[in-house]
Coordinates of C-alpha atoms and ligand atoms in Angstrom, one line a residue:
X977 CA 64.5 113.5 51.7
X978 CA 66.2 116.6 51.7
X979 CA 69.9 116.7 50.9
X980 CA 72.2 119.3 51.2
X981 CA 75.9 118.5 49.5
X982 CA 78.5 119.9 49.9
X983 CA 82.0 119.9 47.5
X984 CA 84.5 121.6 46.2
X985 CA 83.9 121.3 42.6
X986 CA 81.2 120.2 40.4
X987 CA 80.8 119.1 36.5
X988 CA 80.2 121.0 34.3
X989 CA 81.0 124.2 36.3
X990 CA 84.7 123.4 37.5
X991 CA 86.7 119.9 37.5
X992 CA 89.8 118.9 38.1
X993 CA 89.0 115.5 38.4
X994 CA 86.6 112.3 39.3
X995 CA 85.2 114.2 42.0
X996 CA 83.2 116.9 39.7
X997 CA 82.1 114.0 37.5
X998 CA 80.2 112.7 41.0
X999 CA 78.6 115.9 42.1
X1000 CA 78.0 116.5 38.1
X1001 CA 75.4 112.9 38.0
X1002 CA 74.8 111.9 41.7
X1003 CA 72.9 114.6 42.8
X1004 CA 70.6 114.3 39.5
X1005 CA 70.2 110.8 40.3
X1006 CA 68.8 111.1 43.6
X1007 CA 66.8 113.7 42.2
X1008 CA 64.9 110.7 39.8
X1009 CA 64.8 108.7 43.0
X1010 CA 62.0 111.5 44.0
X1011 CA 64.7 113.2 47.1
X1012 CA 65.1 116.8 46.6
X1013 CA 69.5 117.9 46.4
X1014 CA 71.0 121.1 47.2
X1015 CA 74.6 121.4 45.5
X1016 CA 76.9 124.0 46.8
X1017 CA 80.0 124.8 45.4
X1018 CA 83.2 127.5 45.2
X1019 CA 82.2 130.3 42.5
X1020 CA 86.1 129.9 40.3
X1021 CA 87.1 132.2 37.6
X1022 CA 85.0 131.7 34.4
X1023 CA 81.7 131.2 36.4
X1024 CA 79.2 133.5 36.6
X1025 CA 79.5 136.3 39.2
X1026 CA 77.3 137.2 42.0
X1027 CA 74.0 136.3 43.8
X1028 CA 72.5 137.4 46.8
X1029 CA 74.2 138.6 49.9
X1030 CA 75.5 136.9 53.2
X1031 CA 78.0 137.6 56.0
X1032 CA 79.9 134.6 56.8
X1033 CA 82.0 134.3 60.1
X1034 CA 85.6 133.3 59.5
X1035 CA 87.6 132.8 62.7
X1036 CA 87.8 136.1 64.5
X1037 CA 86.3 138.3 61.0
X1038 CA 83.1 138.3 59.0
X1039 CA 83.6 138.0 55.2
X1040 CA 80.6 140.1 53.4
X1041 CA 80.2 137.8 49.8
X1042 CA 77.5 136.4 47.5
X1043 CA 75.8 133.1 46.6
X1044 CA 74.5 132.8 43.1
X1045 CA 72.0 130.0 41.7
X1046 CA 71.0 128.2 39.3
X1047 CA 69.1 124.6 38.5
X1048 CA 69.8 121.9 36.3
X1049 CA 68.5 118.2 36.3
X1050 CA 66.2 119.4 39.1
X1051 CA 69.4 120.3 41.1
X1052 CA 69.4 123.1 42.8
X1053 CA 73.2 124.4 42.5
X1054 CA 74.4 127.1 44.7
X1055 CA 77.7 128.8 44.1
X1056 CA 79.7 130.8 46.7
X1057 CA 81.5 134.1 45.4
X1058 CA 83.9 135.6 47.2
X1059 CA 86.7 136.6 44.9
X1060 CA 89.7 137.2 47.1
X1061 CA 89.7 133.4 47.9
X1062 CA 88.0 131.7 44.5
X1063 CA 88.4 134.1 41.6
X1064 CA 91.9 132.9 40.4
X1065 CA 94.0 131.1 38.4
X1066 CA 93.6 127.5 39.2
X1067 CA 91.2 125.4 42.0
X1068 CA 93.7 124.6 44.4
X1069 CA 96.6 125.7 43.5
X1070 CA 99.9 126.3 40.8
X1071 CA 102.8 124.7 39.5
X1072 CA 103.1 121.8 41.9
X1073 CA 102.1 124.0 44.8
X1074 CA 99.0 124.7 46.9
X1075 CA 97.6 127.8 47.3
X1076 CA 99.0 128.7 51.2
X1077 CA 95.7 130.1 52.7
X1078 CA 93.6 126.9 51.4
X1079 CA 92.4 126.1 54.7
X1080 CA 90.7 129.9 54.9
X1081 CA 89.5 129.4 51.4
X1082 CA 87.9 126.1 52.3
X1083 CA 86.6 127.4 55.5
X1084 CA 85.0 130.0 54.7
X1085 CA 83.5 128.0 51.6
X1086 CA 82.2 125.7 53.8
X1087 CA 80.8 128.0 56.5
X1088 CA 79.1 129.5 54.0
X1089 CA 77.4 126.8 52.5
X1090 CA 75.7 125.8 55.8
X1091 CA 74.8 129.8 55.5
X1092 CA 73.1 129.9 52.6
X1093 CA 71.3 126.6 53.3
X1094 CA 69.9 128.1 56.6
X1095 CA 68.4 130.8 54.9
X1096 CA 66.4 128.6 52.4
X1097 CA 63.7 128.3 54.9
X1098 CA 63.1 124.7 54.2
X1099 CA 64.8 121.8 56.5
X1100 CA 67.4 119.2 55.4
X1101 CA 67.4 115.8 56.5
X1102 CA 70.7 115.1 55.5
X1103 CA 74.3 117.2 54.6
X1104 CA 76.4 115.2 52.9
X1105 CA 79.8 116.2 52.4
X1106 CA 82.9 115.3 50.1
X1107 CA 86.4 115.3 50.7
X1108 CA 88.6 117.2 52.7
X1109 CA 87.6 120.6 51.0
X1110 CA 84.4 120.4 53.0
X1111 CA 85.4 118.6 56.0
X1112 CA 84.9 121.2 58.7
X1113 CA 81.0 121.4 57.7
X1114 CA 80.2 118.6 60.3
X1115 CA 82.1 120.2 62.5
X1116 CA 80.1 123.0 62.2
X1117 CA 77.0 121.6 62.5
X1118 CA 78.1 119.9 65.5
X1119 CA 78.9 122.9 67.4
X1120 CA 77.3 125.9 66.1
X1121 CA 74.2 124.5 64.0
X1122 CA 72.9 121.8 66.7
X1123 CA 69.6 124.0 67.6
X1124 CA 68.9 125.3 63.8
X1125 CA 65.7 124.6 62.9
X1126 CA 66.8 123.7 59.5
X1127 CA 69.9 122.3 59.8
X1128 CA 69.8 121.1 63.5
X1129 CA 68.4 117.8 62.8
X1130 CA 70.1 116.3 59.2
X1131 CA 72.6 113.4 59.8
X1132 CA 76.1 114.1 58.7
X1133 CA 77.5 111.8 55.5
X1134 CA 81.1 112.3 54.9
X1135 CA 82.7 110.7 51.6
X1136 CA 85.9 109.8 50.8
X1137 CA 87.0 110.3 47.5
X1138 CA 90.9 109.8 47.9
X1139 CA 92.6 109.7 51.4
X1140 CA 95.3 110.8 50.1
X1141 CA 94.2 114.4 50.3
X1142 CA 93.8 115.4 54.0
X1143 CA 94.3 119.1 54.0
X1144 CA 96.6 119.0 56.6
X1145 CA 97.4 122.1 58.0
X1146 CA 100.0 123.7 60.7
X1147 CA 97.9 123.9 64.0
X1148 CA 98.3 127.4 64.5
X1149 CA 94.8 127.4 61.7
X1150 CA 92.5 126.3 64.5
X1151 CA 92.1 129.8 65.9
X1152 CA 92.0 131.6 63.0
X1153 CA 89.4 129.4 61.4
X1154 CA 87.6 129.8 64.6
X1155 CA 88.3 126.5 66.3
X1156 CA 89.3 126.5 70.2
X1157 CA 92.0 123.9 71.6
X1158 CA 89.9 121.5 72.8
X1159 CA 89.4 120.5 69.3
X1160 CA 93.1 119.7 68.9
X1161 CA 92.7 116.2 70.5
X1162 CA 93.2 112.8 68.8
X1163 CA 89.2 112.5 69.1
X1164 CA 88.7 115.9 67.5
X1165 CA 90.8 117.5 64.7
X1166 CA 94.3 116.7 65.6
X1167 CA 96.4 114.7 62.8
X1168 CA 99.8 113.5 64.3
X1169 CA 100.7 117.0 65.7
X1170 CA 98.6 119.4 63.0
X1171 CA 95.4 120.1 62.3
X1172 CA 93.5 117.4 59.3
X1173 CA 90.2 118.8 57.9
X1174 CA 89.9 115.4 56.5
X1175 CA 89.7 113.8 60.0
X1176 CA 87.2 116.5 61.1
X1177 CA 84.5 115.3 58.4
X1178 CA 85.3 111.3 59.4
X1179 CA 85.2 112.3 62.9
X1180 CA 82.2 114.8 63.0
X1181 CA 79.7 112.4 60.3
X1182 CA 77.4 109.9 61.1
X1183 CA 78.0 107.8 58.2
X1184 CA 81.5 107.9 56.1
X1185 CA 81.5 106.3 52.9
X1186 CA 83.9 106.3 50.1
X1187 CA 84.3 105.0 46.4
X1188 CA 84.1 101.5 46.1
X1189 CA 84.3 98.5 48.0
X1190 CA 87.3 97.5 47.4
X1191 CA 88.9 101.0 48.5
X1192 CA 87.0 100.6 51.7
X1193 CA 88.1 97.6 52.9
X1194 CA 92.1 98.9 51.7
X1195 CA 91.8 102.1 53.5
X1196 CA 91.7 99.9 57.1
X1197 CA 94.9 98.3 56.3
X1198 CA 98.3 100.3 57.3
X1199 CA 99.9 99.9 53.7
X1200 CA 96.7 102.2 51.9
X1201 CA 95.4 103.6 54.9
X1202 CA 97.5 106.6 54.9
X1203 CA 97.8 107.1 58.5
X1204 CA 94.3 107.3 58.9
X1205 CA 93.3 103.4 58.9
X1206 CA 93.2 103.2 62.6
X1207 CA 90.4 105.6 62.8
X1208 CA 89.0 103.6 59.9
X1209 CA 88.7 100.7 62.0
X1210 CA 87.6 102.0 64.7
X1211 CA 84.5 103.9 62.3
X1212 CA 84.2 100.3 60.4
X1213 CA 80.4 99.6 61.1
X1214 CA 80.0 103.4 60.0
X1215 CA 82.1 102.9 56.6
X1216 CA 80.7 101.5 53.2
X1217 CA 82.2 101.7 49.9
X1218 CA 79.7 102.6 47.4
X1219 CA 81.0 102.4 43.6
X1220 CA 80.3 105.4 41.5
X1221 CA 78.5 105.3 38.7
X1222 CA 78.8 107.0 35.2
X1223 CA 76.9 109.7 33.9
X1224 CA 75.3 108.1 30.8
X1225 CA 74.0 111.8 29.4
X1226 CA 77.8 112.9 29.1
X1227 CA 79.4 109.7 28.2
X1228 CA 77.7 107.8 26.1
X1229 CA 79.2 107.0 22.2
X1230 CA 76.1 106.5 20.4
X1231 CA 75.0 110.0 21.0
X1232 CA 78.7 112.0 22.2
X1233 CA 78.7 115.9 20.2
X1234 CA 82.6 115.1 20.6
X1235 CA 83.1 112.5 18.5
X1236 CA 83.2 112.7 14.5
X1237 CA 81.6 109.5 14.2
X1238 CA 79.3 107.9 16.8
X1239 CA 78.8 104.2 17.8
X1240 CA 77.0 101.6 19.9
X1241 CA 77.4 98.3 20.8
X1242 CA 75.8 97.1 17.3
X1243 CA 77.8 99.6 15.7
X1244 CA 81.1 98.9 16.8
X1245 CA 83.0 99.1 13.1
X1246 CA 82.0 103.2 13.6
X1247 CA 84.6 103.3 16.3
X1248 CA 87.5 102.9 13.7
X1249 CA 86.8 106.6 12.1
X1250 CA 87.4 108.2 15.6
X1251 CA 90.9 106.3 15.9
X1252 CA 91.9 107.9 12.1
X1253 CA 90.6 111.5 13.7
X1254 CA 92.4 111.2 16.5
X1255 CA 95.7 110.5 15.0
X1256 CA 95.0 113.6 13.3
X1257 CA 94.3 115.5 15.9
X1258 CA 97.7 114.6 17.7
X1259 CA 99.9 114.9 14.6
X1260 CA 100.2 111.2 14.5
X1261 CA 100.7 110.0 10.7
X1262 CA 98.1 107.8 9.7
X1263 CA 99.7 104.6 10.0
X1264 CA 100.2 104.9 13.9
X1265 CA 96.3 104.4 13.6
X1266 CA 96.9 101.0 12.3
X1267 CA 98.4 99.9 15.4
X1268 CA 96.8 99.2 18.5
X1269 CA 96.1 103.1 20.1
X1270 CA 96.5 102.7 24.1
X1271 CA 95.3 105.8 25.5
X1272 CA 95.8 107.7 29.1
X1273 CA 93.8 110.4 30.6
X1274 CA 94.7 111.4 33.6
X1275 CA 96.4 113.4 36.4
X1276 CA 100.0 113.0 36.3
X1277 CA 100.6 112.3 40.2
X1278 CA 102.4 109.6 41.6
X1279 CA 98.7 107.9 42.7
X1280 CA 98.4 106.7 38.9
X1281 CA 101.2 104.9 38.1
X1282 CA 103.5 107.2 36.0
X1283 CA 106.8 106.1 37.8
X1284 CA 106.0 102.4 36.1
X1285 CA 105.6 104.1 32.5
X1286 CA 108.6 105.9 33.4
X1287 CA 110.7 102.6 34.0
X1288 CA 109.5 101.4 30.8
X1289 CA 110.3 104.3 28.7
X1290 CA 113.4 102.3 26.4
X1291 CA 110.4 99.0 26.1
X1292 CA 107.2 101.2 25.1
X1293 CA 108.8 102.2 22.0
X1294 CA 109.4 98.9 20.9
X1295 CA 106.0 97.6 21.2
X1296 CA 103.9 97.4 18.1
X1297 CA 101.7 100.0 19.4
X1298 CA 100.7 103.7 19.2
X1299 CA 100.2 106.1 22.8
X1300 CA 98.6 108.4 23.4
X1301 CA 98.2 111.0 26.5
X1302 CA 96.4 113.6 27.4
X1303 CA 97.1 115.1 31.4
X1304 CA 98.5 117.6 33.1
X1305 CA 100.5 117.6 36.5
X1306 CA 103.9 117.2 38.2
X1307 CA 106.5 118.7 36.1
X1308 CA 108.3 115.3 35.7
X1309 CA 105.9 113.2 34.2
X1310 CA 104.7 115.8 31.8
X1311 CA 108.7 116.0 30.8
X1312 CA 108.0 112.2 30.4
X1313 CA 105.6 112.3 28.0
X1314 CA 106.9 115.3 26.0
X1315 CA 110.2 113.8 25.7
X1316 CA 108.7 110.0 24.8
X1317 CA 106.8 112.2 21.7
X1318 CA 109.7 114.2 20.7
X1319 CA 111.7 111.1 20.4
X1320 CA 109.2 108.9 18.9
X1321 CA 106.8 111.2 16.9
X1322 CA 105.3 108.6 14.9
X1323 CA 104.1 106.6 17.7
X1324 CA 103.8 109.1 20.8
X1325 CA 100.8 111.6 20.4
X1326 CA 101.1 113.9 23.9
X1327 CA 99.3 116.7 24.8
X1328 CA 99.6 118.4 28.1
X1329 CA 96.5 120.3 29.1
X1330 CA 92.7 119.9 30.5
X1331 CA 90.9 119.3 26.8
X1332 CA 87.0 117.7 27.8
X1333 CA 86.6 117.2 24.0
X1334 CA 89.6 115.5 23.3
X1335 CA 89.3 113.3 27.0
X1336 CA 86.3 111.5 24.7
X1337 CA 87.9 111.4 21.9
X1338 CA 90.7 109.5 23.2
X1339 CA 88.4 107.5 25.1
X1340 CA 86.7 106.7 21.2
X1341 CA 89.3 106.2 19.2
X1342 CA 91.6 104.2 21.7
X1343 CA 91.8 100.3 21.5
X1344 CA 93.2 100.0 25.2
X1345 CA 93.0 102.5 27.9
X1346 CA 96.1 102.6 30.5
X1347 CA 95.6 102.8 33.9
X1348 CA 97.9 101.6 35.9
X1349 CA 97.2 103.2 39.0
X1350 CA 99.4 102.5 42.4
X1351 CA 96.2 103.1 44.1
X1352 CA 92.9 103.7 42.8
X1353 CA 89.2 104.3 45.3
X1354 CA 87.4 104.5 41.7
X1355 CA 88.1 105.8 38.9
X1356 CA 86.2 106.5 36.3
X1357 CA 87.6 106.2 32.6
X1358 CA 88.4 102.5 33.5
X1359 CA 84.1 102.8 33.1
X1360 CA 84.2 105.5 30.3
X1361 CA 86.7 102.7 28.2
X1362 CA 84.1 100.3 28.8
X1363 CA 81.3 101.7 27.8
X1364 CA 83.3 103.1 24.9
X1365 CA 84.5 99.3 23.7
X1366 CA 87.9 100.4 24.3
X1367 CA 89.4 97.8 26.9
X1368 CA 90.8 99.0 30.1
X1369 CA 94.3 97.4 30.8
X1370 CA 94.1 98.3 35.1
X1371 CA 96.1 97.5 38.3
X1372 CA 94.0 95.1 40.8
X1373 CA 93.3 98.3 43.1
X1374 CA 90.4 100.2 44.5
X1375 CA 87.5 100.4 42.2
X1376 CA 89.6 99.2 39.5
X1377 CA 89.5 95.9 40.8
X1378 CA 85.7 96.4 41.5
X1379 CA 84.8 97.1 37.6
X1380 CA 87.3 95.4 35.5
X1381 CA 87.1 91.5 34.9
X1382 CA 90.6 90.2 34.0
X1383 CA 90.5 87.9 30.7
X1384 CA 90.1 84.1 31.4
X1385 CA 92.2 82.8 28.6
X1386 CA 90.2 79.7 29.1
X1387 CA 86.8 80.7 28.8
X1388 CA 87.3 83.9 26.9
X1389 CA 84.9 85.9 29.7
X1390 CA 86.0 89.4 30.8
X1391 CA 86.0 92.9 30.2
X1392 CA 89.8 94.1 30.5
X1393 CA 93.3 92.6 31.3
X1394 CA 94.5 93.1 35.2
X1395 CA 98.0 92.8 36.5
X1396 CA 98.4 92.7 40.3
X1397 CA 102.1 93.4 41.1
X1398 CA 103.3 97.2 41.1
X1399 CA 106.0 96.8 39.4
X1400 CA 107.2 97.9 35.5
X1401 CA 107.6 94.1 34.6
X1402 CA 104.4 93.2 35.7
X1403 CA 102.7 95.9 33.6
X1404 CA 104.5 95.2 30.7
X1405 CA 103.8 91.8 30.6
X1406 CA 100.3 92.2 31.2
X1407 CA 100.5 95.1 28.2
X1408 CA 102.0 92.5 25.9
X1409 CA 100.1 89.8 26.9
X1410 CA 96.7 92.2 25.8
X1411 CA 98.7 93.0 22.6
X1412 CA 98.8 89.7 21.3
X1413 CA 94.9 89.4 22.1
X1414 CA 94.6 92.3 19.8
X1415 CA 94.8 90.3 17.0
X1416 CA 92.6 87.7 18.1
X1417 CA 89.9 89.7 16.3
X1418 CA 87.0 87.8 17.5
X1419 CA 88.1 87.9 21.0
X1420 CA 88.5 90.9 21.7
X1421 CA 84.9 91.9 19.6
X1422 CA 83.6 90.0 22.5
X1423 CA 85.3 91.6 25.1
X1424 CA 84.3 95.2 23.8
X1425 CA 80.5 94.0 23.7
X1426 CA 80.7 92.7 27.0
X1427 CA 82.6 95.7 28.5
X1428 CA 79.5 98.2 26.3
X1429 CA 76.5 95.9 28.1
X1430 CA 77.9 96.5 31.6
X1431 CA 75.6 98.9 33.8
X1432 CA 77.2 101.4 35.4
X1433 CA 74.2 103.8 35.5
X1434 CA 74.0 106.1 38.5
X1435 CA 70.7 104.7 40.0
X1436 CA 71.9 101.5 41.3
X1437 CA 74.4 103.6 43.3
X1438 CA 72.1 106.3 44.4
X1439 CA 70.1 103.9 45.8
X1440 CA 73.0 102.3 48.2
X1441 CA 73.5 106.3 49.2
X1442 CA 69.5 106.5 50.1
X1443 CA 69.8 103.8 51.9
X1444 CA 73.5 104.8 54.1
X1445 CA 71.1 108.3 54.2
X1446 CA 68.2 106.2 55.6
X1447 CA 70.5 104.4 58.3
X1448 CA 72.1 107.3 59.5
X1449 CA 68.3 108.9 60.4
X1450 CA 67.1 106.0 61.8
Ligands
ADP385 P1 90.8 111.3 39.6 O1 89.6 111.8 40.2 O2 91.7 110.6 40.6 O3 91.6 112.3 38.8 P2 89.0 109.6 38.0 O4 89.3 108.5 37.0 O5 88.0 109.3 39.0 O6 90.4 110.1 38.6 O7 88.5 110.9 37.2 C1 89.2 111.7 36.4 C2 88.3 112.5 35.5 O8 89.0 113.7 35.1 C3 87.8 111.8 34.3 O9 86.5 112.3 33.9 C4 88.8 112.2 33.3 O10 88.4 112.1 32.0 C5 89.1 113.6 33.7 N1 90.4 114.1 33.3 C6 91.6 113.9 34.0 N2 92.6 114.6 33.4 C7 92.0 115.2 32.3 C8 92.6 116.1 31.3 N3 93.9 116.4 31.3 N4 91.7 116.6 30.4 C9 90.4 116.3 30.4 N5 89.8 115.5 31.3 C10 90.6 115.0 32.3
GLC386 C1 89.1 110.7 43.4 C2 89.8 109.4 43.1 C3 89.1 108.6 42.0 C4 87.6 108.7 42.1 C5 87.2 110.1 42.2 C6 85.6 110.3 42.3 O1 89.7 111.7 42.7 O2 91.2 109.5 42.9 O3 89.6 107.3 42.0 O4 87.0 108.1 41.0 O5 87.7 110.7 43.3 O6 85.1 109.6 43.4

């Protein structure tokens, strides 16, 4: 098959989060399957500039810009420059806010995806778009693309990667974007009074699927649906949760260029010189490395469970126990953080920033890895933790639920410790509870080798995505 995909970011060109580690392995992994993937993507500051020319309707103007290229894995990646919209400071926006003409940057990203692909004189059998970023493209396709001969024909996959970003928009954007009214109905774009580019891609795809099984079945319900579960429902025989994978040439210990010291399953005693390096690296004196480390890597949004950290800010201290962060985000929770270190320098090692390197160092040299998300579709450094024996202490959400077998205290099986309630008590007790196990050195030995045998290898879910591509053509 041929795919075409479509997304707003992409490792290792531009991330902001889980969604550029997907496009970053998925794509390759078809790719092995023997199916041939087309990646495009926003050119952003720092990438390189240029490529060849297209004119791209936007609404009532034509935007004159260029598509660059390159390949890697076998994927073809294909990046749209158009300065004014891409070339700045940040992805989406700054300081808490979003840039205000997103849904023109988006649009015209995504119009001139299909664009580019047209002009590739070959035919796609699929175009598979992600998130909200890119949900107008099957609207597109529907209405202006439906007698291409080389787009005409592909089915339409739209995933999900968090429903909590619908790039909702005032309604007055339909016209400028191009749209007429009759697309401002509850069966088209219309999103309780404005315009929702993340119900265009559910509404306009064939297939939608989303993160993990777990999340699909959650996103149906009105608590986690976000206003959007009745559609869900209604588009259940179309939906399938699909877990993502990791992407073992980036995250793997034994063979990491981050790490001082590397490690494998039969090499687990290695891990210790990575937790001494990492107290290092954070200021940390060297005996907060005798503690357990409990690392974090994350956003700092609301979605991940910060407002239970802050309810426990008197109780962490206590704890015989060294943490360590590493995110950036809303203003309050970074505030958190820096004022939990400046308090507590000996056992709080913060730093506020996007770092790559240090994401897998903390990942190494942790012990347990916080995340105690409010909701969760995936997630992917509950996987990274596992694979790196450093136990993942999760909320029973989303794809955390899917990846992360609580401890059986009777049988000693599982890979992690899992509370269910969202509430600070319940993830303190859960934190103490996997404190104590700590000790237990044999334990939790056998917890880290089960957690490092798991398979989370793209392939298996690159298949299930073949397979949702195959349905949709049939
Ligand atoms: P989400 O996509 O909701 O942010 P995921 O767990 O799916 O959550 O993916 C987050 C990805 O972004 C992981 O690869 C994680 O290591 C990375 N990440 C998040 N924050 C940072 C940061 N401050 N510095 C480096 N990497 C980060
Ligand atoms: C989103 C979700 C995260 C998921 C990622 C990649 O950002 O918040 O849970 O892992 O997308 O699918």
């Amino acid at each position: 098959m041929r795919i075409l995909m479509v997304a707003s970011e992409a490792a290792p060109f531009a991330k902001t989060g889980g969604l550029a580690d997907v496009l970053g392995a998925l794509p390759q992994a078809l790719v092995r399957a023997g199916h041939e993937v087309d990646v495009v993507m926003p050119r952003y500051r720092g990438m390189p500039e240029g490529g060849d020319p297209f004119s791209v309707p936007l609404g009532p103007q034509t935007v004159d810009l260029r598509v660059g290229q390159t390949t890697r894995g076998g994927v073809r990646f294909a990046f749209v420059d158009a300065p004014a919209w891409f070339d700045r400071d940040a992805l989406y926006g700054m300081g808490g806010h979003d840039y205000a003409d997103n849904p023109e940057r988006f649009a015209l990203f995504g119009r001139a995806a299909l664009e580019w692909a047209r002009a590739q004189g070959v035919t796609y059998d699929v175009v598979h778009a992600h998130d909200w970023q890119a949900g107008l493209v099957p609207v597109w396709l529907d209405r202006e693309y439906v007698a291409d001969p080389h787009l005409g024909r592909a089915s339409r996959i739209f995933t999900i990667h968090n429903l909590a970003y619908q790039g909702t928009f005032d309604a007055s954007w339909l016209p400028r974007l191009g749209f007429g009214w009759d697309l401002f109905t509850m069966a088209g774009l219309e999103f309780w009074g404005r315009m929702s580019f993340l119900k265009a891609g559910i509404t306009f795809s064939d297939r939608i699927t989303t993160v993990s099984p777990t999340y699909a079945r959650e996103i149906q319900t009105p608590e986690s649906g976000f206003g959007f579960d009745g559609l869900l429902r209604f588009r259940a025989a179309d939906l399938v949760g699909i877990v993502n994978g990791i992407d073992y040439d980036r995250w793997d210990p034994a063979s990491d260029p981050f790490l001082v010291e590397r490690y494998d399953v039969t090499s687990l005693d290695r891990k210790r010189a990575n937790t001494v390096a990492l107290m290092r690296e954070l200021g940390l004196p060297e005996v907060a490395g005798s503690r357990p480390v409990v690392g974090m890597i994350s956003r700092l949004v609301d979605q991940k469970g910060y407002d239970l950290i802050a309810a426990l800010a008197d109780e962490l201290p206590r704890l015989d126990a060294t943490f360590v962060l590493l995110g950036t985000g809303d203003r309050r929770y970074e505030d958190l953080w820096l004022g939990l270190a400046s308090r507590h320098p000996d056992r709080f090692g913060v730093r506020i920033g996007f770092d790559e390197g240090l994401a897998h160092r903390i990942e190494a040299g942790s012990d347990l890895f916080l995340m105690p998300s409010r909701f969760e579709p995936c997630g992917l450094n509950q996987m990274y933790s596992l694979r790196y024996g450093t136990l993942p202490l999760v909320r029973a959400t989303g794809g955390l639920s899917d990846t992360v077998r609580n401890l059986d205290p009777v049988t000693g099986e599982g890979t992690g410790f899992v509370f269910g309630d969202y509430l600070p008590q319940a993830l303190f007790g859960t934190l103490r509870w996997a404190l104590g196990i700590y000790t237990e050195k044999a334990l939790w030995r056998r917890m880290q080798e089960a957690g490092m045998r798991q398979d989370f290898s793209w392939d298996a879910s690159a298949r299930d995505y073949v397979s949702v591509y195959e349905r949709a053509r049939a």
